[in-house]
PDB file of C-alpha atoms in Angstrom:
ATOM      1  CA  UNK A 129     -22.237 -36.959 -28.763  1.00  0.00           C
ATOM      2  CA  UNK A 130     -21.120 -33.733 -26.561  1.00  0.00           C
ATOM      3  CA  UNK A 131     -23.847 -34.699 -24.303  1.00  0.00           C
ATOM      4  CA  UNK A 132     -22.585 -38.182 -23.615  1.00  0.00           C
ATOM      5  CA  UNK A 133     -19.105 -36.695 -23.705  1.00  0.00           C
ATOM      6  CA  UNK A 134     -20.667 -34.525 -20.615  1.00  0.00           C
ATOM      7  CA  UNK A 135     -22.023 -37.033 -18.399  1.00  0.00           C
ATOM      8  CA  UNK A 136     -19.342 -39.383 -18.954  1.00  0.00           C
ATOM      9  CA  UNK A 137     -16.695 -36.578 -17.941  1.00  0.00           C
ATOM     10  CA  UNK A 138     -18.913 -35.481 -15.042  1.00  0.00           C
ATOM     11  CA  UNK A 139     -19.654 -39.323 -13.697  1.00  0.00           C
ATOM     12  CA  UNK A 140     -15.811 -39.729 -14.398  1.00  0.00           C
ATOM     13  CA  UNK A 141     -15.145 -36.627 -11.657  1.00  0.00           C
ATOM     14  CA  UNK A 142     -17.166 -37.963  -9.120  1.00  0.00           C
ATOM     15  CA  UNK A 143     -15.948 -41.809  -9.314  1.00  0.00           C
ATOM     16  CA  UNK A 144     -12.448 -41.390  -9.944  1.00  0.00           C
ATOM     17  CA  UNK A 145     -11.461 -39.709  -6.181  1.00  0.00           C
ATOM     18  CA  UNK A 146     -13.342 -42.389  -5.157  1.00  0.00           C
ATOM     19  CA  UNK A 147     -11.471 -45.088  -7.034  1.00  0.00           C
ATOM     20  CA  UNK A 148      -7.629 -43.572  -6.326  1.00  0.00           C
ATOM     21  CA  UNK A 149      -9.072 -43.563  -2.675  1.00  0.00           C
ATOM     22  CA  UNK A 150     -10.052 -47.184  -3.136  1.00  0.00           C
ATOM     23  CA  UNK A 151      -6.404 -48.328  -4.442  1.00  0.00           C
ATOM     24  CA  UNK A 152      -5.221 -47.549  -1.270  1.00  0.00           C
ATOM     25  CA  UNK A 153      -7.743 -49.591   0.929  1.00  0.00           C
ATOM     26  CA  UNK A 154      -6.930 -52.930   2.018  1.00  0.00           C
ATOM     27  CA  UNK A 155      -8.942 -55.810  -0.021  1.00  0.00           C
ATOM     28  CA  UNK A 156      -9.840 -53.409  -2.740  1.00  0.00           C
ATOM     29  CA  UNK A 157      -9.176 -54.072  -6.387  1.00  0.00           C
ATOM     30  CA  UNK A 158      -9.586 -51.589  -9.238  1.00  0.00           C
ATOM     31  CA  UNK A 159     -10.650 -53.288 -12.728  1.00  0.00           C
ATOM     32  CA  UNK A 160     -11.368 -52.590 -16.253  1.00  0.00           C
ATOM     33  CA  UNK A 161     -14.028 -55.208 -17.857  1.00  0.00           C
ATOM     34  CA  UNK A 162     -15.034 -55.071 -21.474  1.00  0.00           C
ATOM     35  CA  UNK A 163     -18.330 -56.907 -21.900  1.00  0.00           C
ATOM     36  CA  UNK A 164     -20.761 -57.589 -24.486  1.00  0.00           C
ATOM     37  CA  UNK A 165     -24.667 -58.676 -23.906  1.00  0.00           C
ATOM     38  CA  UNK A 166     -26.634 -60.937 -26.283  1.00  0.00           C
ATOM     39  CA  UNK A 167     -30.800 -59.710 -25.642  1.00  0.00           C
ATOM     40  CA  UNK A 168     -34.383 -59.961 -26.415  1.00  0.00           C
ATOM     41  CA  UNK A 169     -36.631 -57.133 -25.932  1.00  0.00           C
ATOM     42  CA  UNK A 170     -40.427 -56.861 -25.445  1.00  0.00           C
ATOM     43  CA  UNK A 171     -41.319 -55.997 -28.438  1.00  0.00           C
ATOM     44  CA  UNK A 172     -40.109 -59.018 -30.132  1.00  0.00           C
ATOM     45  CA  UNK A 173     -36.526 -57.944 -31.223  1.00  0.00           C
ATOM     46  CA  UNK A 174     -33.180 -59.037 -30.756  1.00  0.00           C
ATOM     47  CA  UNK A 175     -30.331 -56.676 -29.208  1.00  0.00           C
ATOM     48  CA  UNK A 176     -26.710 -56.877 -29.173  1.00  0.00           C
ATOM     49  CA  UNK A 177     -24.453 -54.444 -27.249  1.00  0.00           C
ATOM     50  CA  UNK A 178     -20.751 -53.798 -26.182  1.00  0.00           C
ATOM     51  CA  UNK A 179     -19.948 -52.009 -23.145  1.00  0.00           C
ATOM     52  CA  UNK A 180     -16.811 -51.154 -20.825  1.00  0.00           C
ATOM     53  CA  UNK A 181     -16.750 -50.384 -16.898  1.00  0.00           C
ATOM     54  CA  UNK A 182     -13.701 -48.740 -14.544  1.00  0.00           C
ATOM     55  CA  UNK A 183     -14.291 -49.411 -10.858  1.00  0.00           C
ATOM     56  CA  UNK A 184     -13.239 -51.639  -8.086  1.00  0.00           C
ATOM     57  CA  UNK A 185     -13.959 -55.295  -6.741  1.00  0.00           C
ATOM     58  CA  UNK A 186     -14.300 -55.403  -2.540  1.00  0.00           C
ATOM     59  CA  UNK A 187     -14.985 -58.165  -0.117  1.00  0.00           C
ATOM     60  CA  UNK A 188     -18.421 -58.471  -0.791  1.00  0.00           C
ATOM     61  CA  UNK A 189     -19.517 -56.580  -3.860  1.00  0.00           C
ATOM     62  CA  UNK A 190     -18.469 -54.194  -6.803  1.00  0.00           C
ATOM     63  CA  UNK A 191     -19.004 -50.623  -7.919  1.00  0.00           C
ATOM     64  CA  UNK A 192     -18.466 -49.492 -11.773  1.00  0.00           C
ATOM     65  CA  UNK A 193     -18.864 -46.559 -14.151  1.00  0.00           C
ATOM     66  CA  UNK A 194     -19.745 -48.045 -17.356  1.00  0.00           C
ATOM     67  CA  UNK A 195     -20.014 -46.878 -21.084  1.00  0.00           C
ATOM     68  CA  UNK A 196     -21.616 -49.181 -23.232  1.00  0.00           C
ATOM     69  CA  UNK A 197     -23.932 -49.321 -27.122  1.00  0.00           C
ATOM     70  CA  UNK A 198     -26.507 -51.290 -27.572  1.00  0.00           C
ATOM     71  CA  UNK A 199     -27.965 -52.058 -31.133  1.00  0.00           C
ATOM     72  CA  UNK A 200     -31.200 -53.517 -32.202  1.00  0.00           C
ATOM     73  CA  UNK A 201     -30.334 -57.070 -34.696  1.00  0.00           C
ATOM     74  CA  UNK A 202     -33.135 -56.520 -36.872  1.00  0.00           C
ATOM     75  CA  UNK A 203     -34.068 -53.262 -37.913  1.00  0.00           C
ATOM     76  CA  UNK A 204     -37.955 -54.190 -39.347  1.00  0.00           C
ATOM     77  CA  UNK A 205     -38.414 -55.806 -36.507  1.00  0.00           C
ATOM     78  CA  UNK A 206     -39.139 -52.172 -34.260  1.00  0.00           C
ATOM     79  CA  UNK A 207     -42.710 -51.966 -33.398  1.00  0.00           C
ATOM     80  CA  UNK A 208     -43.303 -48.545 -31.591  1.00  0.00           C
ATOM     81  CA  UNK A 209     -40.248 -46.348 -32.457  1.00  0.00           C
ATOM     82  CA  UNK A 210     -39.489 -47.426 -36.274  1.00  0.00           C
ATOM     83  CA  UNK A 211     -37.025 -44.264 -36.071  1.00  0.00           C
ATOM     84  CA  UNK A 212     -35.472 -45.218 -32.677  1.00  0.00           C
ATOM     85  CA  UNK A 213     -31.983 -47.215 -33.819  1.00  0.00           C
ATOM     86  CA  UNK A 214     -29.588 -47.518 -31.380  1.00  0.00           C
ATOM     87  CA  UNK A 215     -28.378 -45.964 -27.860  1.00  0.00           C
ATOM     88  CA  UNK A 216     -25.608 -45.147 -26.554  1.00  0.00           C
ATOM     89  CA  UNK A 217     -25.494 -45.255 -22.046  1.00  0.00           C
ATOM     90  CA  UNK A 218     -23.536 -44.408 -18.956  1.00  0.00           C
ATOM     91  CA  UNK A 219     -24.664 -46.083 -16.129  1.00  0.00           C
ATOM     92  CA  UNK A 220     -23.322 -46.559 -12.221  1.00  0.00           C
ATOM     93  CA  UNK A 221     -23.914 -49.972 -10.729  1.00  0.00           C
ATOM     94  CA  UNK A 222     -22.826 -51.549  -8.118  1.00  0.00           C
ATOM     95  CA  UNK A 223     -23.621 -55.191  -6.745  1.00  0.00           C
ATOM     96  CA  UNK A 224     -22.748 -57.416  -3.769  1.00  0.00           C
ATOM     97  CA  UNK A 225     -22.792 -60.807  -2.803  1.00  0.00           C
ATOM     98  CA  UNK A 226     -25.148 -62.298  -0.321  1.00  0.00           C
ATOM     99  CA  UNK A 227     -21.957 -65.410   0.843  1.00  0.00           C
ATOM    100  CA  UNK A 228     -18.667 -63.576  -0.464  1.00  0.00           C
ATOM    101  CA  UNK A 229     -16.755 -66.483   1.810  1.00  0.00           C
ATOM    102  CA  UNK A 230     -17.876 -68.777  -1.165  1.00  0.00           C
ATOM    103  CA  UNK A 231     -15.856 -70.352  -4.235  1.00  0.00           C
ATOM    104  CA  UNK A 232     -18.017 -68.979  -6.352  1.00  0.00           C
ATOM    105  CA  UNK A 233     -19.696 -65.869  -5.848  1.00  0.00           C
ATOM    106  CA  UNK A 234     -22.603 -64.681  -6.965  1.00  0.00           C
ATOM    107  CA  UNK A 235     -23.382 -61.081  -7.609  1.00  0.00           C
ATOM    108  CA  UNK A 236     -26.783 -58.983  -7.224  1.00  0.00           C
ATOM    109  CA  UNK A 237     -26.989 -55.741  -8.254  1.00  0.00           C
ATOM    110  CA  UNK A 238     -27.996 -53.151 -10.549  1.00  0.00           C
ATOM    111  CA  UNK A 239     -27.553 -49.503 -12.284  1.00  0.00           C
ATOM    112  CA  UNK A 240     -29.372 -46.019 -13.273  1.00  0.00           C
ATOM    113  CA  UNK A 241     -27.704 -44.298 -16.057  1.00  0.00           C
ATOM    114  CA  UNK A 242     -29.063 -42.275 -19.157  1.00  0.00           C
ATOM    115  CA  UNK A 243     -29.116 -43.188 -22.502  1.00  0.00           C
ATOM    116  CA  UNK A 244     -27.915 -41.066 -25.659  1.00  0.00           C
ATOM    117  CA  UNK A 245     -29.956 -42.139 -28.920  1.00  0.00           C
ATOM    118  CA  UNK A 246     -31.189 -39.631 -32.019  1.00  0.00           C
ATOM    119  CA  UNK A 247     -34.871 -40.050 -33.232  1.00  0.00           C
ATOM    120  CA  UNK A 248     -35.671 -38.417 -36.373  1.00  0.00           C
ATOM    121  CA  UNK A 249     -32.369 -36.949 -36.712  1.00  0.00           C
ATOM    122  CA  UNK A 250     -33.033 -35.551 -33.220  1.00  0.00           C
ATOM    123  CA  UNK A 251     -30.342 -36.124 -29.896  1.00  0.00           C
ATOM    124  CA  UNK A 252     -32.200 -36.793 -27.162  1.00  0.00           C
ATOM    125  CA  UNK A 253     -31.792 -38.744 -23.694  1.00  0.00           C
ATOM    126  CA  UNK A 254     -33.569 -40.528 -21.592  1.00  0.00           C
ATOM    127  CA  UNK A 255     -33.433 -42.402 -18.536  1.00  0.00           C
ATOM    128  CA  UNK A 256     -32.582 -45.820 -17.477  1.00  0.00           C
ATOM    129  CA  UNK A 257     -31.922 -48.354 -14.715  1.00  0.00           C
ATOM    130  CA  UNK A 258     -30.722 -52.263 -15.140  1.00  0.00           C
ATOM    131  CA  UNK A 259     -30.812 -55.447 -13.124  1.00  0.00           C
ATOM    132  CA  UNK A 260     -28.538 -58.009 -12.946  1.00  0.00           C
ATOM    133  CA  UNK A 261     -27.118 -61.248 -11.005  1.00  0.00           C
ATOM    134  CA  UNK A 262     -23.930 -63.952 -11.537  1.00  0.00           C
ATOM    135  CA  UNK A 263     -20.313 -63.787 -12.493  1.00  0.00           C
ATOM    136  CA  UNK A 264     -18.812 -63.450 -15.667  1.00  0.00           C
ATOM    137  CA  UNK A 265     -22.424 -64.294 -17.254  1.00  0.00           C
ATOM    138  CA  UNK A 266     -24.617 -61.926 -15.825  1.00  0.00           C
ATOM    139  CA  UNK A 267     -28.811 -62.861 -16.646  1.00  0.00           C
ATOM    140  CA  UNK A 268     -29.645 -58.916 -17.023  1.00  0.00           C
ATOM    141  CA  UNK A 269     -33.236 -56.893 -17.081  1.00  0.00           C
ATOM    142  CA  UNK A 270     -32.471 -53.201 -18.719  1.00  0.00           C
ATOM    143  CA  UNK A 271     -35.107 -50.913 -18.281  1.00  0.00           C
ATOM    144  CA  UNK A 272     -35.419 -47.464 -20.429  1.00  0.00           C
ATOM    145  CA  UNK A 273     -38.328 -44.848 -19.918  1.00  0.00           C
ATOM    146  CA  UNK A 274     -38.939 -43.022 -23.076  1.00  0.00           C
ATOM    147  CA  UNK A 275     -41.111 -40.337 -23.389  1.00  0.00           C
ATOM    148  CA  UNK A 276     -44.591 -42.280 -23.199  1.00  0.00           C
ATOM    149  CA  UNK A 277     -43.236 -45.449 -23.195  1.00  0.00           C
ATOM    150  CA  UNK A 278     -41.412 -47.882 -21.372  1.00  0.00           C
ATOM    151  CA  UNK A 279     -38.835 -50.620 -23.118  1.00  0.00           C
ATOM    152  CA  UNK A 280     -37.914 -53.833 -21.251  1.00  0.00           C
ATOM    153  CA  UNK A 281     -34.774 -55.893 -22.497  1.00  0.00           C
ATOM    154  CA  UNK A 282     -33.911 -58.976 -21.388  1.00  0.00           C
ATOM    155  CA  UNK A 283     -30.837 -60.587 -21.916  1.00  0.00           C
ATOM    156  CA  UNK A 284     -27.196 -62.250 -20.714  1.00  0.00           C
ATOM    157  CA  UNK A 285     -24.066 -60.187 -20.376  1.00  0.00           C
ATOM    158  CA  UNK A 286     -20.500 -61.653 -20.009  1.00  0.00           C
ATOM    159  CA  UNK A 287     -17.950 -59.851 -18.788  1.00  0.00           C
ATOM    160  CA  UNK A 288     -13.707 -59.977 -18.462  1.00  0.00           C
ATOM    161  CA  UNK A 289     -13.062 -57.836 -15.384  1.00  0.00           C
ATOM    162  CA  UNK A 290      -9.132 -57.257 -15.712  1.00  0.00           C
ATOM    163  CA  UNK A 291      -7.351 -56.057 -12.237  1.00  0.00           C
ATOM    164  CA  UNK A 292      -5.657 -52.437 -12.524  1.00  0.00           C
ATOM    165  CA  UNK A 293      -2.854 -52.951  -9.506  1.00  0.00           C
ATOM    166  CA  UNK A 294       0.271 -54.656  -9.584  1.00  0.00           C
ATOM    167  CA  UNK A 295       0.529 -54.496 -13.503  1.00  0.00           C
ATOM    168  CA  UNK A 296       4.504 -53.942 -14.583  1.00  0.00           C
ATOM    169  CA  UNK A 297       4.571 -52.012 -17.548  1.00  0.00           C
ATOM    170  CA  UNK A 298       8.240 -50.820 -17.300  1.00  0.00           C
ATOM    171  CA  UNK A 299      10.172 -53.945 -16.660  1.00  0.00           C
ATOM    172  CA  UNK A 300      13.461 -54.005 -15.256  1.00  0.00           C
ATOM    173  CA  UNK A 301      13.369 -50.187 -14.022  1.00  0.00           C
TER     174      UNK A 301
END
């Protein structure tokens, strides 16, 4: 857990400058988005996981720091790591749209991160870069390189980005 603590804190450093600097852009909008992602992974297992990004929306594409856990549905069903559970990751993405000038717009993108996940009562970390395109429902292709072995999960994330700016907390002041 420090470790994630770590790389969240330094990824945090580097992207919020770039975020406050953002605010003050024209056409830029800052967001939260809490997600969640339904998946199926190649070794015949189902995956569920939560996640939730901080970044900022531009004419043309997005750029996020995002925190998210992703859990395997059945536990018997693990055919290569039967004492690799669930991970934890930290990813950056970013995206961008190919006709931003259109109703709706399509996003293609993706992210590297590292993920946080004990094995044998061990901490370790590994790698890990994802693929995705839409809006709101994002088709996704996550990508992990363990130690000898590569995992592939496929699945479809949706997503509530929620704009930062011109929120009035303190009414009437």
């Amino acid at each position: 857990m420090k470790k994630i603590i770590k790389y969240f804190l330094l990824c945090l450093i580097v992207f919020t400058p770039i975020l406050c600097f953002a605010c003050e852009w024209k056409g830029v909008l800052p967001y939260i988005s809490p997600g969640i992602r339904f998946g199926w992974d190649f070794e015949k297992k189902f995956t569920f996981s939560t996640k939730i990004s901080i970044g900022f929306m531009f004419e043309g594409g997005f750029a996020n720091i995002t925190y998210g856990s992703k859990y395997p549905v059945f536990q018997d069903a693990y055919v290569t790591d039967p004492n690799f559970e669930k991970y934890d990751y930290l990813d950056v993405q970013a995206a961008f749209s190919f006709n931003p000038k259109e109703t709706l717009t399509l996003y293609t993108g993706g992210g590297a991160g590292l993920i946080f996940y004990k094995e044998d009562g061990v901490n370790k970390s590994a790698p890990r870069i994802t693929v995705f395109s839409g809006f709101i429902v994002f088709p996704t292709l996550d990508v992990i390189f363990l130690p000898g072995h590569v995992r592939y999960d496929t699945g479809l994330q949706i997503v509530l980005p929620l704009p930062l700016t011109k929120l009035d907390f303190i009414a009437g002041v």
